[in-house]
Short mmCIF file of C-alpha atoms in Angstrom, two decimals:
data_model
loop_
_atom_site.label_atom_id
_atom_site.label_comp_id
_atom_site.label_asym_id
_atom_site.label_seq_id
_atom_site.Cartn_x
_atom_site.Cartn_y
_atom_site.Cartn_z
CA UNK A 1 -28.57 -18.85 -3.10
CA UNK A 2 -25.01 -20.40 -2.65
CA UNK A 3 -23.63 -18.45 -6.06
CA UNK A 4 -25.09 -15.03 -4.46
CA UNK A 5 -23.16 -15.49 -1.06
CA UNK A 6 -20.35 -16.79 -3.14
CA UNK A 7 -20.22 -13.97 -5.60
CA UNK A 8 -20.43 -11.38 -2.62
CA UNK A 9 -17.92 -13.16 -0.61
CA UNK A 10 -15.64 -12.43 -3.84
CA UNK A 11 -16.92 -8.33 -4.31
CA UNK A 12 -15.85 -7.64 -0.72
CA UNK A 13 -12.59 -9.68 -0.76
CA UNK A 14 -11.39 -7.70 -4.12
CA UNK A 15 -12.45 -4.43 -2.24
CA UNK A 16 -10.85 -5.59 0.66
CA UNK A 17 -7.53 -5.86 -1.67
CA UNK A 18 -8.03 -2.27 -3.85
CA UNK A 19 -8.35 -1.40 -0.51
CA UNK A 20 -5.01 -2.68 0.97
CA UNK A 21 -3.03 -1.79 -2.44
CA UNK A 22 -4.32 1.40 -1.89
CA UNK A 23 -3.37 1.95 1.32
CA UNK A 24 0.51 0.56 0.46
CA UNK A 25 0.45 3.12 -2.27
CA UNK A 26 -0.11 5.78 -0.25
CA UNK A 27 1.99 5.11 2.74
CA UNK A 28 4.56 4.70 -0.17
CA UNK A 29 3.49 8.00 -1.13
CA UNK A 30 4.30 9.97 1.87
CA UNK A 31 7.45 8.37 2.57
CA UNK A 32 9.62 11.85 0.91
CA UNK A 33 13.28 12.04 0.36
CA UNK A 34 12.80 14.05 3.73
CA UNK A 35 12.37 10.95 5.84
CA UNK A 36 15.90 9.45 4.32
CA UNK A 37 17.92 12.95 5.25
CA UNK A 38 17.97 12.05 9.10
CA UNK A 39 19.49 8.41 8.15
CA UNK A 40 23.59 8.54 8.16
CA UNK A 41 23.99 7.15 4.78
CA UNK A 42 21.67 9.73 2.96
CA UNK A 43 25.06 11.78 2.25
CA UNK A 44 27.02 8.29 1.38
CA UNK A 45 23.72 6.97 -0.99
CA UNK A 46 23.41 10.68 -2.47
CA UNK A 47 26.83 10.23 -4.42
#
């Protein structure tokens, strides 16, 4: 009975970190070039 609880403690913790990666990914995602053309170095970084 331990192994069971221990091998679903383990299932949900590696969802738990898809889940997370997945979520990094996308905020990564929708950060565009867009976001960066309000900053005052865009035009300095651009060159």
């Amino acid at each position: 009975m331990k192994c069971e609880a221990e091998e679903l403690k383990q299932l949900v913790t590696e969802s738990v970190d898809a889940l997370s990666t997945k979520s990094k990914k996308e905020r990564f995602d929708e950060q565009s070039w867009d976001s960066l053309k309000s900053s005052p170095f865009y035009e300095v970084l651009r060159e």
